[in-house]
GROMACS .gro file of C-alpha atoms in nm:
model
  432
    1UNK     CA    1  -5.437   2.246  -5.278
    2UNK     CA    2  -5.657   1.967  -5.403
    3UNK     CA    3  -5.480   1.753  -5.157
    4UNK     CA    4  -5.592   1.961  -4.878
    5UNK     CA    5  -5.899   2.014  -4.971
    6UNK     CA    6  -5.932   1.623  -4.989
    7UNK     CA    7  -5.839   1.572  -4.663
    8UNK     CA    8  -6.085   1.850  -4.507
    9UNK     CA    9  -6.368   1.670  -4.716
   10UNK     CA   10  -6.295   1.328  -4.611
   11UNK     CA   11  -6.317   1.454  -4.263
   12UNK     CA   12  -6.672   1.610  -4.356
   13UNK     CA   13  -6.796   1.341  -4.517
   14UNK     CA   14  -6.686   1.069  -4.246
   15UNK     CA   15  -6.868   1.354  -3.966
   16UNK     CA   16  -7.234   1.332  -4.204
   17UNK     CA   17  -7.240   1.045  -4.395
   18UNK     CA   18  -7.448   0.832  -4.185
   19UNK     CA   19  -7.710   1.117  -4.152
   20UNK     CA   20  -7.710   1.166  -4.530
   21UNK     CA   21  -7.757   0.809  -4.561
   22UNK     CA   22  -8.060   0.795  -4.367
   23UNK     CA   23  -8.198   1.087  -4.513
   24UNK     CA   24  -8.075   0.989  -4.918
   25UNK     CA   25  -8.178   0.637  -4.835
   26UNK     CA   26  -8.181   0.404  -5.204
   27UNK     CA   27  -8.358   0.710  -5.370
   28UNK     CA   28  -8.094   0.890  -5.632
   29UNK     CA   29  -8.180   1.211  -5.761
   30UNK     CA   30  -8.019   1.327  -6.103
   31UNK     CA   31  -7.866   1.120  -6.371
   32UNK     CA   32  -7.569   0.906  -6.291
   33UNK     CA   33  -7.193   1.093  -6.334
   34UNK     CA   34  -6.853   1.093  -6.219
   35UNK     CA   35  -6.764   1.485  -6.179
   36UNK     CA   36  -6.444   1.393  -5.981
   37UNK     CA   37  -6.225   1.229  -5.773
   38UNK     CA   38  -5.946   1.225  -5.460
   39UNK     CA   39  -5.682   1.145  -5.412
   40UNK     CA   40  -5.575   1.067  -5.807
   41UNK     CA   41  -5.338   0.788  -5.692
   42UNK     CA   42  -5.259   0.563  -5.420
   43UNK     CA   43  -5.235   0.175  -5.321
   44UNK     CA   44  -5.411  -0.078  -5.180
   45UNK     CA   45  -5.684  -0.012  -4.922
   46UNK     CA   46  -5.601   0.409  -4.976
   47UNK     CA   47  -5.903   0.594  -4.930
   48UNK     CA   48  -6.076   0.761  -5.230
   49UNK     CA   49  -6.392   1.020  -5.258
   50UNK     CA   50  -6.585   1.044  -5.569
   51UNK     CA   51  -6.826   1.321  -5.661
   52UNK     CA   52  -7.089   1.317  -5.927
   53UNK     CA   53  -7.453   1.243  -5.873
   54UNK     CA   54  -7.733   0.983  -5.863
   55UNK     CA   55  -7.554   0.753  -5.674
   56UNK     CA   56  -7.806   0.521  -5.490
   57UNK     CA   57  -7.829   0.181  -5.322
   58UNK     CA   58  -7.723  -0.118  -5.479
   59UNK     CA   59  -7.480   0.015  -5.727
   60UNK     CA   60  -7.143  -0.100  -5.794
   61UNK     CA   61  -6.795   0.109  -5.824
   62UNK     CA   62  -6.525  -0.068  -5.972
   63UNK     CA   63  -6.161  -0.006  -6.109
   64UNK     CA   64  -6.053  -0.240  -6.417
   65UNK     CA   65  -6.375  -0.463  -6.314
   66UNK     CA   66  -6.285  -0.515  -5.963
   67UNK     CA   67  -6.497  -0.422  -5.688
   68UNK     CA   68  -6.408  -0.121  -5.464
   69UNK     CA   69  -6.567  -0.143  -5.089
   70UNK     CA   70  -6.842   0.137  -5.048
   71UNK     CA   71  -6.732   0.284  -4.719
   72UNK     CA   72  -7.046   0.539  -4.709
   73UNK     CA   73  -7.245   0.718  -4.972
   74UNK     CA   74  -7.500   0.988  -5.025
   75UNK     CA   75  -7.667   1.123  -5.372
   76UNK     CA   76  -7.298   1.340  -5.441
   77UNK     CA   77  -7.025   1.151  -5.285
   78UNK     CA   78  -6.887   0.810  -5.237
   79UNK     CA   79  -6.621   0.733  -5.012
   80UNK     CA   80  -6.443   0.398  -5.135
   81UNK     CA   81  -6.152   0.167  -5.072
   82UNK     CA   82  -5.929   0.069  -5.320
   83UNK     CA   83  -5.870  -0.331  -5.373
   84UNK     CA   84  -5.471  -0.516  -5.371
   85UNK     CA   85  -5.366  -0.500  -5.721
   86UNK     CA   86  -5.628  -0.276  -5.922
   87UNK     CA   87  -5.414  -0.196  -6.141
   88UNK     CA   88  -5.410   0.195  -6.280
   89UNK     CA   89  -5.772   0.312  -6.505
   90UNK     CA   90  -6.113   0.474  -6.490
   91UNK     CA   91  -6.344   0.486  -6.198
   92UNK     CA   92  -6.669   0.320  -6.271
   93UNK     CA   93  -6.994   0.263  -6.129
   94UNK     CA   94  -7.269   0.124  -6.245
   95UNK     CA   95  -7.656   0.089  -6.129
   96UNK     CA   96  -7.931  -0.124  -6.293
   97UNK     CA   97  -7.949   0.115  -6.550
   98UNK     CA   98  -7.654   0.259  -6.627
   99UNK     CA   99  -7.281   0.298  -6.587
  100UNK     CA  100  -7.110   0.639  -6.535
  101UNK     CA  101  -6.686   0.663  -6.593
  102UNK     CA  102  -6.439   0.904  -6.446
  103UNK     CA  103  -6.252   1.140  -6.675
  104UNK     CA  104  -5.917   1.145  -6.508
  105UNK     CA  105  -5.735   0.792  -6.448
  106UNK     CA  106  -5.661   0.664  -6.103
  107UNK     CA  107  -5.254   0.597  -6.079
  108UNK     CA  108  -5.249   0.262  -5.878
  109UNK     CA  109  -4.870   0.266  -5.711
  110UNK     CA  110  -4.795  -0.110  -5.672
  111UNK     CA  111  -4.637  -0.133  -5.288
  112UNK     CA  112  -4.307  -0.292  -5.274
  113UNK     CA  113  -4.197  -0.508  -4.947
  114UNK     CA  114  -3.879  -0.617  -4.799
  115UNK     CA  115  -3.909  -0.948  -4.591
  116UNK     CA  116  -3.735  -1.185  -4.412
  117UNK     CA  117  -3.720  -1.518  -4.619
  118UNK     CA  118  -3.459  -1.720  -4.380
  119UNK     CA  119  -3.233  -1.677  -4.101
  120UNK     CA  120  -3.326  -1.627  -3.706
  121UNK     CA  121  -2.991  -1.383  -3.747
  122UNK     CA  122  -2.860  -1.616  -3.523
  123UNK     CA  123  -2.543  -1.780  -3.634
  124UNK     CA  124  -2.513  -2.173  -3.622
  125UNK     CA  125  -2.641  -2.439  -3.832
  126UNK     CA  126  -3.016  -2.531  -3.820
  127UNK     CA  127  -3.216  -2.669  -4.080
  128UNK     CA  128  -3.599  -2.631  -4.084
  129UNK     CA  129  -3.923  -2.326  -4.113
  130UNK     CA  130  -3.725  -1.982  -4.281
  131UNK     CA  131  -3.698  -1.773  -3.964
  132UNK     CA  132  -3.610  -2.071  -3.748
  133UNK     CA  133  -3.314  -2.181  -3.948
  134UNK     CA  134  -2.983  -2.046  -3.890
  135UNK     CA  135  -2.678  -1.992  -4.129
  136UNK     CA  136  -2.270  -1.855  -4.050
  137UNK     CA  137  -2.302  -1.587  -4.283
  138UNK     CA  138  -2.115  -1.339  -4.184
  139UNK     CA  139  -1.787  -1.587  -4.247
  140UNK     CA  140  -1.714  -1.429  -4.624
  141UNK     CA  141  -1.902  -1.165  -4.836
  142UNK     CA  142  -2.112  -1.433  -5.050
  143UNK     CA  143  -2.398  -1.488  -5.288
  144UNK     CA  144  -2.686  -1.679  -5.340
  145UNK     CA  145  -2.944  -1.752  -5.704
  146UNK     CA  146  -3.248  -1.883  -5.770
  147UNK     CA  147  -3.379  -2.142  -5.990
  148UNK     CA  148  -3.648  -2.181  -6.243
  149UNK     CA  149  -3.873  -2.353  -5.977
  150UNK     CA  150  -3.806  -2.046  -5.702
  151UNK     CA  151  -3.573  -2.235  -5.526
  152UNK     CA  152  -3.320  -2.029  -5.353
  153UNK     CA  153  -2.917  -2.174  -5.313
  154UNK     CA  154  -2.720  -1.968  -5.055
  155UNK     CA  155  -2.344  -2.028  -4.991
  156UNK     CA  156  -2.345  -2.030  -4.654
  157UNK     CA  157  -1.913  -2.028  -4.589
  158UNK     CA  158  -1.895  -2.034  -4.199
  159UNK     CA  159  -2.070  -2.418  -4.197
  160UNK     CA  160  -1.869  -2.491  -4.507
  161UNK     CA  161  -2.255  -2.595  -4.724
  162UNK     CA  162  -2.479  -2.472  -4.958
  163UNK     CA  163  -2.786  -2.426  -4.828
  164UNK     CA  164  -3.152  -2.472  -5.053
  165UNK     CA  165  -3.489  -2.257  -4.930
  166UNK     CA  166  -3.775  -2.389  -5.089
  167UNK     CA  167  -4.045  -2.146  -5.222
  168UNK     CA  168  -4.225  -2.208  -4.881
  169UNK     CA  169  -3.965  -2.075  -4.709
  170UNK     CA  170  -3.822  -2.391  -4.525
  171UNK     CA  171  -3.451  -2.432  -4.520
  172UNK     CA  172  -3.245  -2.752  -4.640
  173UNK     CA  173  -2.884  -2.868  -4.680
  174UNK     CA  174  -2.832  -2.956  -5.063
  175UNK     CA  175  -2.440  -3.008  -5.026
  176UNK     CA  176  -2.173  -3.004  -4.787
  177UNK     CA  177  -2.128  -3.126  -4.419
  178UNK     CA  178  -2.195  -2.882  -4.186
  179UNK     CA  179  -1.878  -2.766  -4.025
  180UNK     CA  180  -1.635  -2.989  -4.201
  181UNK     CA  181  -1.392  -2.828  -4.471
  182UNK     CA  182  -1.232  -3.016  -4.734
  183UNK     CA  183  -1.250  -3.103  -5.066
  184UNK     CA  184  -1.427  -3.429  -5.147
  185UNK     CA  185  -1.683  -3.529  -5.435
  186UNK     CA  186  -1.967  -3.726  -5.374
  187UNK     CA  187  -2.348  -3.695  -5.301
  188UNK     CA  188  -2.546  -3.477  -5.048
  189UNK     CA  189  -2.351  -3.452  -4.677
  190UNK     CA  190  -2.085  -3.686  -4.819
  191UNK     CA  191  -1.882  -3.407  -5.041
  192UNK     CA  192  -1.691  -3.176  -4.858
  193UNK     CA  193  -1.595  -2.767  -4.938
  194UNK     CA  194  -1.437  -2.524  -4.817
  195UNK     CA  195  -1.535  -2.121  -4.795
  196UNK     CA  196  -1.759  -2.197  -5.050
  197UNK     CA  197  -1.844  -1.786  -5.192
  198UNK     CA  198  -2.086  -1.806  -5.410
  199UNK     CA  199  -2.339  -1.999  -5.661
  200UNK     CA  200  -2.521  -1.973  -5.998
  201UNK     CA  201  -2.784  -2.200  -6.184
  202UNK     CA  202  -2.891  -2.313  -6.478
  203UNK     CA  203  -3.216  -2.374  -6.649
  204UNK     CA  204  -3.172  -2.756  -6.626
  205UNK     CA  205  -3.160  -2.748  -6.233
  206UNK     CA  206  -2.775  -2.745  -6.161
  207UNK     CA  207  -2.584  -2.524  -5.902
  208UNK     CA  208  -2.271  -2.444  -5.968
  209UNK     CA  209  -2.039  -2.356  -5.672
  210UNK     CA  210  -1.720  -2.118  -5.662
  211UNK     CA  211  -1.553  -2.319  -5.381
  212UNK     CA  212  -1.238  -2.071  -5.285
  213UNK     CA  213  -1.007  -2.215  -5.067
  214UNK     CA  214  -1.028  -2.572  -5.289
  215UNK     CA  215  -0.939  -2.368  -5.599
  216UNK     CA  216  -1.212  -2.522  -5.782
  217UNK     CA  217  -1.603  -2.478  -5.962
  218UNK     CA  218  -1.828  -2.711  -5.847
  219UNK     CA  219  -2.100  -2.866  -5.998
  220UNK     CA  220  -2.438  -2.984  -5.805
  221UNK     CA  221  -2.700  -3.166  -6.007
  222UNK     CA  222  -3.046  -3.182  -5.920
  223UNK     CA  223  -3.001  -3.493  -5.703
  224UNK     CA  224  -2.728  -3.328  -5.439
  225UNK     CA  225  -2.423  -3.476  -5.684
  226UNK     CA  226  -2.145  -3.301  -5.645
  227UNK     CA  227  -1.847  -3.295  -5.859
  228UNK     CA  228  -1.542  -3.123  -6.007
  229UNK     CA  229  -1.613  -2.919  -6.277
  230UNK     CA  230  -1.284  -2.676  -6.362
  231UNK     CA  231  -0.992  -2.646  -6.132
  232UNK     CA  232  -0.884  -2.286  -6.132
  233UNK     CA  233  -0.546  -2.368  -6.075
  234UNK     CA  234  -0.494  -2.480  -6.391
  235UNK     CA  235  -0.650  -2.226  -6.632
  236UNK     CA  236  -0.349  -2.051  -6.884
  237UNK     CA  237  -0.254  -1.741  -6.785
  238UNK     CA  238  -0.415  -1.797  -6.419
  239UNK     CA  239  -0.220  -1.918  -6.135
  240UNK     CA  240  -0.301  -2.045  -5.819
  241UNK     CA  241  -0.579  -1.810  -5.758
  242UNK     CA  242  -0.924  -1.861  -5.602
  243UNK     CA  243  -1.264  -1.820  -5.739
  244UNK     CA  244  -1.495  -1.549  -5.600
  245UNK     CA  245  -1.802  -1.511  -5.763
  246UNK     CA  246  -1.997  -1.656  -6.008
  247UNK     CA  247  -2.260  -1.631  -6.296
  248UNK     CA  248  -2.388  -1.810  -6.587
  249UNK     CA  249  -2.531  -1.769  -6.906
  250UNK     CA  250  -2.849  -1.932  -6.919
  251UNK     CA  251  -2.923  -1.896  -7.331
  252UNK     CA  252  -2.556  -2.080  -7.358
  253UNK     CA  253  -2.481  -2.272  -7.082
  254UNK     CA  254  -2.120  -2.083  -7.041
  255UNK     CA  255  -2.020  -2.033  -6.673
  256UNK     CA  256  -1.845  -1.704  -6.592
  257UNK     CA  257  -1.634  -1.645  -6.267
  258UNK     CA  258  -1.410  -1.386  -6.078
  259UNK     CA  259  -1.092  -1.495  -5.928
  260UNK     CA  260  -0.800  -1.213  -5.700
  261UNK     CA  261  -0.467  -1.226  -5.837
  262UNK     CA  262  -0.094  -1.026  -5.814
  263UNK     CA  263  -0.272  -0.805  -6.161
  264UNK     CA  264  -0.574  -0.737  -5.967
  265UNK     CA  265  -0.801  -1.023  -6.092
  266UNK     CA  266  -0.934  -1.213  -6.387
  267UNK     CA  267  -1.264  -1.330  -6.555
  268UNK     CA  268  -1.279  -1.705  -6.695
  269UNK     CA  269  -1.530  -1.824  -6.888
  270UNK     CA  270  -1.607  -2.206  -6.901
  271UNK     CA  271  -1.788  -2.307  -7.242
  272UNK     CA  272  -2.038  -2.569  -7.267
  273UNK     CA  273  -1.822  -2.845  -7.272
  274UNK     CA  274  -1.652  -2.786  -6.923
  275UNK     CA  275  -1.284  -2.615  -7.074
  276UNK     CA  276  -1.179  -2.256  -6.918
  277UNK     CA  277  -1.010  -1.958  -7.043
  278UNK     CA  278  -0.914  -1.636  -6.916
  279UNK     CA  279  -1.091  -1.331  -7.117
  280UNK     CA  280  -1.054  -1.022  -6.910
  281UNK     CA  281  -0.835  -0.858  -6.636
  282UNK     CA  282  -1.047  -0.676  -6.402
  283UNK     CA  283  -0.956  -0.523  -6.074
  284UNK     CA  284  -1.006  -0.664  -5.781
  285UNK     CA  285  -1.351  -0.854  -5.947
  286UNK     CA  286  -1.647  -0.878  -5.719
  287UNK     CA  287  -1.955  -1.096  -5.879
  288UNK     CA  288  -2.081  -1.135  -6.222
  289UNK     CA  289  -2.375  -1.169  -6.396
  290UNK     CA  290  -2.487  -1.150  -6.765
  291UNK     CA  291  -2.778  -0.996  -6.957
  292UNK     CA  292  -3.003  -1.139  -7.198
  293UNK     CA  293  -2.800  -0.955  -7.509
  294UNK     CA  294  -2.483  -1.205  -7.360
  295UNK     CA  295  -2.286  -0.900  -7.237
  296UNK     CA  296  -2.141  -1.002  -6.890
  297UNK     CA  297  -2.120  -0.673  -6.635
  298UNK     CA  298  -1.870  -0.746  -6.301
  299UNK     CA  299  -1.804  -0.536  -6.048
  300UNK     CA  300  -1.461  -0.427  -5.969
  301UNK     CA  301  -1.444  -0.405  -5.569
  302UNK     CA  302  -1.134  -0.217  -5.495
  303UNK     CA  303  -1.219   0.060  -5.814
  304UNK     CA  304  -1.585   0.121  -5.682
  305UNK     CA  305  -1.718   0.098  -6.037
  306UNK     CA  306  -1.963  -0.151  -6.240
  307UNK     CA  307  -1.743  -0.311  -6.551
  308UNK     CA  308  -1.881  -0.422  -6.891
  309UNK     CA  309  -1.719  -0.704  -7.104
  310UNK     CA  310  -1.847  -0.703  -7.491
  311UNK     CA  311  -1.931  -1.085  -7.558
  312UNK     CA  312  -1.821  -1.050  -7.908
  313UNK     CA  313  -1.507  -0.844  -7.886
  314UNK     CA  314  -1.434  -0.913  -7.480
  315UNK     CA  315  -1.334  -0.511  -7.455
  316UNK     CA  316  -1.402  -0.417  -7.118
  317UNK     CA  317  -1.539  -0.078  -7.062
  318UNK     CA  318  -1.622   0.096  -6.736
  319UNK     CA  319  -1.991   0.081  -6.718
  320UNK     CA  320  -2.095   0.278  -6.417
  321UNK     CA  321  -1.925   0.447  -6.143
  322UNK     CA  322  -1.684   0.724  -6.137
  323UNK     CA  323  -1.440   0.509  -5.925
  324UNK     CA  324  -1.439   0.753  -5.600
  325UNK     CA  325  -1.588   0.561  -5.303
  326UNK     CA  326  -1.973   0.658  -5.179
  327UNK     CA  327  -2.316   0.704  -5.267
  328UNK     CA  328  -2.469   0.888  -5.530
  329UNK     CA  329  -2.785   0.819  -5.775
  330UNK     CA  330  -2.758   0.958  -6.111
  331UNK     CA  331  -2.657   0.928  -6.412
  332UNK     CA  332  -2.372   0.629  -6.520
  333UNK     CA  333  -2.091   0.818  -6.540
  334UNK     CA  334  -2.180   1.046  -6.215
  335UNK     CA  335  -2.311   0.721  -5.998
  336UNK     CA  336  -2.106   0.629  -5.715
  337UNK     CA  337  -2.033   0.290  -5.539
  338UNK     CA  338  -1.817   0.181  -5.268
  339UNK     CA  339  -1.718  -0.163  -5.265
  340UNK     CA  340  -1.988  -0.291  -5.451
  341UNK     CA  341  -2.014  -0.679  -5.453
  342UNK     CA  342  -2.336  -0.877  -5.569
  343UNK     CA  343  -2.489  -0.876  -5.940
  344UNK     CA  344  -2.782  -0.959  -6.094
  345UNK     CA  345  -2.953  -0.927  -6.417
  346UNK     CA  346  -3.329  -0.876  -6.423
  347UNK     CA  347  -3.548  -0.978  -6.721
  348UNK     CA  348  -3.595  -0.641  -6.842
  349UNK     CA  349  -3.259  -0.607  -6.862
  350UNK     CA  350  -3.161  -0.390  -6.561
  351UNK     CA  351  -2.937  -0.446  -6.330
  352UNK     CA  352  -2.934  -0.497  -5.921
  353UNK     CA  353  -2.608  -0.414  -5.695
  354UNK     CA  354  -2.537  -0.544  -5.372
  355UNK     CA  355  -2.347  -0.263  -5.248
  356UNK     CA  356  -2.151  -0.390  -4.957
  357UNK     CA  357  -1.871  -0.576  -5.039
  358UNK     CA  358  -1.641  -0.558  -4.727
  359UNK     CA  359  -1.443  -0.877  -4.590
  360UNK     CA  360  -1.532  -0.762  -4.260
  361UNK     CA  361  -1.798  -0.582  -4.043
  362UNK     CA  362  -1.719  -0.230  -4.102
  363UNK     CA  363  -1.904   0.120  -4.175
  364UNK     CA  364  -2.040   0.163  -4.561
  365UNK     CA  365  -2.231   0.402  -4.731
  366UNK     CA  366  -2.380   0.153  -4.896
  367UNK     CA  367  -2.566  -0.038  -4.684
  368UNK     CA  368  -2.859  -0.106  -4.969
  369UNK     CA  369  -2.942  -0.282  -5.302
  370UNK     CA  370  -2.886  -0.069  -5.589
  371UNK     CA  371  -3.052  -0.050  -5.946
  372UNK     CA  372  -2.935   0.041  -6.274
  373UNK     CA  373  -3.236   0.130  -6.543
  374UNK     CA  374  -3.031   0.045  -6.857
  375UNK     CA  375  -3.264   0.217  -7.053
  376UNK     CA  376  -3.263   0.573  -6.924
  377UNK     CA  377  -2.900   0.470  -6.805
  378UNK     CA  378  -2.940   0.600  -6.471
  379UNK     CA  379  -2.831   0.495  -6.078
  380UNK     CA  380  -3.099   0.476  -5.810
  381UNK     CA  381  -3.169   0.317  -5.443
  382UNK     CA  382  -3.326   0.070  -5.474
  383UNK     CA  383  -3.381  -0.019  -5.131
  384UNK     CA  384  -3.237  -0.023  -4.772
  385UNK     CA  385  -3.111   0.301  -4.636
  386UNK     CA  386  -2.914   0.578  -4.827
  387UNK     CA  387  -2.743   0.747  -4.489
  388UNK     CA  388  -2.508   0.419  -4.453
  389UNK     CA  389  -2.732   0.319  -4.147
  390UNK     CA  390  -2.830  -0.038  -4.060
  391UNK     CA  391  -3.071  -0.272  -3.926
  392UNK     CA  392  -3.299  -0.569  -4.005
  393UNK     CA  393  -3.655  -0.373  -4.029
  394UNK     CA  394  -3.847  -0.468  -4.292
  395UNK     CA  395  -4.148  -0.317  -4.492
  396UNK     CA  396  -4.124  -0.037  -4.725
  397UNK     CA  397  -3.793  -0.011  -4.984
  398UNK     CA  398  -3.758   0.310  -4.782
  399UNK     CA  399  -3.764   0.174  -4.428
  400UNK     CA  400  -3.629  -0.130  -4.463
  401UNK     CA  401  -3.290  -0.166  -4.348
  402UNK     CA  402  -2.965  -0.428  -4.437
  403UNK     CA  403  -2.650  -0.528  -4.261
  404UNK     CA  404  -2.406  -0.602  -4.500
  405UNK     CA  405  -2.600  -0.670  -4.862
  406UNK     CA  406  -2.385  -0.878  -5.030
  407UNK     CA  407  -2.518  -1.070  -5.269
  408UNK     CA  408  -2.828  -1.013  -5.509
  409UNK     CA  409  -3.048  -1.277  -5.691
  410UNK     CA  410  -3.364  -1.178  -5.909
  411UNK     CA  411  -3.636  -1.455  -6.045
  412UNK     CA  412  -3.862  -1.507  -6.324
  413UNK     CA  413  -4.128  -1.338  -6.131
  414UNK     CA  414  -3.900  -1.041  -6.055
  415UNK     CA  415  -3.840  -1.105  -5.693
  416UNK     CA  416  -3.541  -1.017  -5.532
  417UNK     CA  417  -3.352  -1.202  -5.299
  418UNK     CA  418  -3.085  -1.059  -5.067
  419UNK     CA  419  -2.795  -1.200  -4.922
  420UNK     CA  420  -2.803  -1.022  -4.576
  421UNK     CA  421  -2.456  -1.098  -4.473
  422UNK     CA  422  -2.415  -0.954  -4.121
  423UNK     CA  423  -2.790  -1.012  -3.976
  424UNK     CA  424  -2.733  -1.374  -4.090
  425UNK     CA  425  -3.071  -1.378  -4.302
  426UNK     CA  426  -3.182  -1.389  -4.683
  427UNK     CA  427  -3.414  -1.132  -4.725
  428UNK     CA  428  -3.705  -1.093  -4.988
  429UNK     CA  429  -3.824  -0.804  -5.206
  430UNK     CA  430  -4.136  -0.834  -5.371
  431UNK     CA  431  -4.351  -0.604  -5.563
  432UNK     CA  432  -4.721  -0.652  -5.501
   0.00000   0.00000   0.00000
């Protein structure tokens, strides 16, 4: 009802204002209050009419001390504009004399965008301005991370490099030779990979690489070096199997990565000093990622659930997921996934799932990023569509569309970065 009534009155008051004005002029008439106001929430530039009285020329009405546009007054009403950013509190306003505050607070709802970052969603190889530059994608499902300095590293597998996007938004080539596989060390466009699937960082600047088909973890320093850092061939208990995704530990420097094997699959750990061990069997193992109590969460592809590995007793638990493919928000253990993929870890401790994590281009219901609240321990949409349709619109969580989310990165700002698999692009998230 109040809604209703607020939109009949802002229609009113937009139809009279002016000849109020005129008639109200700068002279006030009563003392100076805040009886009301509508709507009791919104975002920026929403719309908002106070009631009260006295209001006159020259005053001020502000939200957390920043200025809200005066649309139109009169001695009862104000119609206002609310600023980017207020922030949630009391309507004020203030004259020469005096300064008048609302009763109620006004709920500011911070508007959340998705964006392209990179990625024309043409495929080739094209270095230069984000929507100009073009990457092969849509070659593996992959990943990408970001670094202390909001630098983002994207595998990019069809051209065989890892790719760098500056925080402006303009595209490099940090490693690799663009459409030559192999497996050679060295600096810059001199080392060679091969199906390279996915990437994590550490705090001192260096990218390490889960190179598949080369059986090996990478390691990029800050300069475009690249050399061998574990061969995954050679780990106990292992085999010949190839590394899929990757994560790292950023208060201990351990590296943590998924490989496919004839059990299912395995997690390795590699400890500060470069030497690898096997710790967990998990099917079918997607990414990883780890949160800031050490625990290291992975999710299992093939089982359609979210896995948790203890860091001091390595048990392995199912953490979300009831293993039957789809989607459903909810609660942990009534959640469901299918073929999720991507992990990240946010600063808060929550967790972000890239929920498409098909080899190939093929129908999923989860064409979106989901989010974990490991506080309330519940499953939402985070964003992209919840019908399993896709696209490459941006804007709101709720309009914007994916093709093919695979991969998920989060930064120290809380950005999100998504690894947009079949439109060829890296798409942004951020929260105003």
């Amino acid at each position: 009802m109040k809604f209703t009534n607020y939109i009949i009155l802002h229609a009113i008051l937009i139809s009279f204002f002016s000849a109020a004005c005129k008639k109200d002029g700068s002279n006030s008439s009563g003392k100076l209050e805040v009886t009301e106001f509508l709507p009791l929430s919104g975002g920026a530039n929403a719309e908002i009419i106070i009631n009260g009285s006295g209001f006159s020329e020259g005053m001020t009405v502000s939200l957390n001390g920043i200025p809200l546009k005066i649309i139109n007054f009169n001695q009862t009403a104000i119609l206002a504009r609310i600023p980017q950013r207020a922030g949630s509190g009391k309507i004020e306003i203030s004259n020469q004399e005096t300064t008048a505050v609302s009763k109620e607070l006004f709920t500011y709802n911070y508007q959340t965008t998705v964006s392209t970052l990179a990625g024309s969603q043409e495929e080739g190889f094209f270095n230069g301005p984000g929507l100009n530059a073009t990457f092969i994608l849509t070659a593996a499902r992959a990943g990408l991370d970001v670094d202390a300095n909001l630098n983002v590293y994207v595998t990019d597998p069809g051209n065989h490099c890892i790719r760098k996007i500056s925080p402006a938004g303009v595209v490099t080539t940090l490693a690799g030779n663009p459409g030559v596989k192999g497996y050679i060390d060295g600096k810059g466009g001199n080392a060679l990979f091969e199906d390279p699937y996915d990437v994590a960082c550490d705090d001192a600047g260096n990218v390490f690489v889960a190179d598949r088909r080369n059986l090996r973890i990478r390691k990029i320093t800050v300069d475009g070096t690249v050399s061998t850092y574990v061969k995954t061939d050679t780990v106990a208990g292992i085999g010949s199997t190839a590394p899929y995704g990757i994560g790292i530990n950023k208060k201990n420097g351990f590296v943590y990565y998924t490989e496919w094997n004839a059990n299912g699959g395995s997690i390795c750990e590699i400890n500060a000093n470069g030497q690898a061990k096997l710790i967990a069997q998990v099917n079918k193992p997607g990414d990883i990622a780890c949160d800031g109590n050490n625990d290291i969460y992975v999710t299992s592809n093939s089982d359609h659930i979210i896995k948790k590995i203890d860091f001091k007793t390595r048990a392995v638990s199912t953490y979300a997921g009831t293993g039957q493919p789809g989607l459903h928000d909810g609660a942990l253990a009534t959640a469901a996934f299918e073929t999720p993929w991507g992990l990240a870890c946010t600063a808060e401790g929550n967790i972000l799932v890239a929920g498409y994590g098909y080899g190939q281009n093929q129908p999923s219901s989860n064409q979106c990023i989901r989010f974990i609240d490991t506080k309330t321990l519940q499953v939402g949409t985070y964003a992209g569509s919840r019908d399993g349709s896709v696209g490459d619109q941006n804007g709101d969580l709720a309009i914007a569309r994916f093709n093919g989310p695979t991969g998920v990165a989060v930064d120290k700002n809380g950005t999100v970065y998504v690894y947009d698999k079949n439109n060829n692009r890296i798409r942004k998230i951020v929260k105003e």
